[in-house]
């Protein structure tokens, strides 16, 4: 009889484990992926456009490896039904623009970005890394805590808008060696301030020879 009780206890413990396993799948079902957004689009604009579909938990605007806007977004709703309504907006024009937007399943976009986020070879031998998908409230201390074990950090740079001074959601970390940078890119996908960050080697800017005049050149993609 005692053995039967033990079996019952084991069966009772199984459902929570199964629920935890499917939580990420559930999130994908509640997420839509937008393509074709204006380069200057902000999270608030995306939220306002899709507000009629249901309650939005979060909006993510992933950036390209060089720190530039990607024209895409992930919108996470509180229900699958809301996400399905959002998919019905596929092909509609984004407010204030002539861009028609593709609205796809969230899992489709995650696959695209997982492949794009794979670290590339450090052909230039740089000792700096690019960080993308940063939280708007991230701090330098949090970044240093994340990468401190990779090697000596010389500086942490957060990119801001030149006109407004607002944080743009990405930045760079400068190490004292290429070896330290190689260790840092292994941390791609690590959660910093509750967001899984993108990490890759920083890409040197191409020289602006055709522009002439002073300045230009130097530094890394996206500024800082």
Coordinates of N, CA and C in Angstrom, one line a residue, residues 15 45-46 50 57-59 82 93 104 131 141 146 155 157 168 204 206 208 214 217 222:
X15 N 2.9 16.8 -13.5 CA 2.3 18.0 -14.2 C 3.1 19.3 -14.2
X45 N 5.5 53.2 -30.6 CA 4.8 53.2 -31.8 C 4.2 51.9 -32.3
X46 N 5.1 50.9 -32.1 CA 4.6 49.5 -32.4 C 3.5 49.1 -31.4
X50 N -0.5 48.1 -32.5 CA -1.1 46.8 -32.3 C -2.0 46.7 -31.0
X57 N 2.6 42.4 -23.6 CA 3.5 42.3 -22.5 C 4.8 42.9 -22.7
X58 N 5.3 42.9 -24.0 CA 6.6 43.5 -24.3 C 6.8 43.6 -25.8
X59 N 7.6 44.6 -26.2 CA 8.0 44.8 -27.6 C 9.5 44.8 -27.6
X82 N -4.8 36.9 -28.9 CA -4.4 38.3 -29.3 C -3.3 38.2 -30.4
X93 N -0.5 48.9 -43.7 CA 0.5 49.9 -43.8 C 0.7 50.5 -42.4
X104 N 4.3 37.9 -38.9 CA 4.5 36.5 -39.0 C 4.5 35.9 -37.6
X131 N 27.1 44.6 -28.3 CA 26.0 44.1 -27.5 C 24.7 44.6 -28.0
X141 N 27.4 48.7 -14.6 CA 27.8 47.7 -13.6 C 27.2 46.3 -14.0
X146 N 28.6 40.9 -16.1 CA 28.4 39.8 -17.1 C 29.7 39.4 -17.7
X155 N 36.6 49.6 -21.3 CA 35.5 50.6 -21.3 C 34.2 49.9 -21.7
X157 N 30.6 51.2 -23.5 CA 30.0 52.3 -24.2 C 28.6 52.0 -24.6
X168 N 19.9 53.8 -27.3 CA 19.4 53.2 -28.6 C 19.3 51.6 -28.4
X204 N 34.6 47.3 -37.4 CA 35.2 48.6 -37.6 C 34.4 49.3 -38.7
X206 N 33.8 51.6 -42.0 CA 34.6 51.8 -43.2 C 35.0 53.3 -43.2
X208 N 35.4 57.1 -44.3 CA 34.5 57.9 -45.1 C 35.4 58.8 -46.1
X214 N 37.1 67.2 -42.1 CA 37.6 66.6 -40.9 C 36.7 65.6 -40.3
X217 N 35.4 58.3 -39.9 CA 36.3 57.2 -39.7 C 36.6 56.9 -38.2
X222 N 28.0 51.9 -35.0 CA 27.0 52.3 -34.0 C 27.5 53.4 -33.1

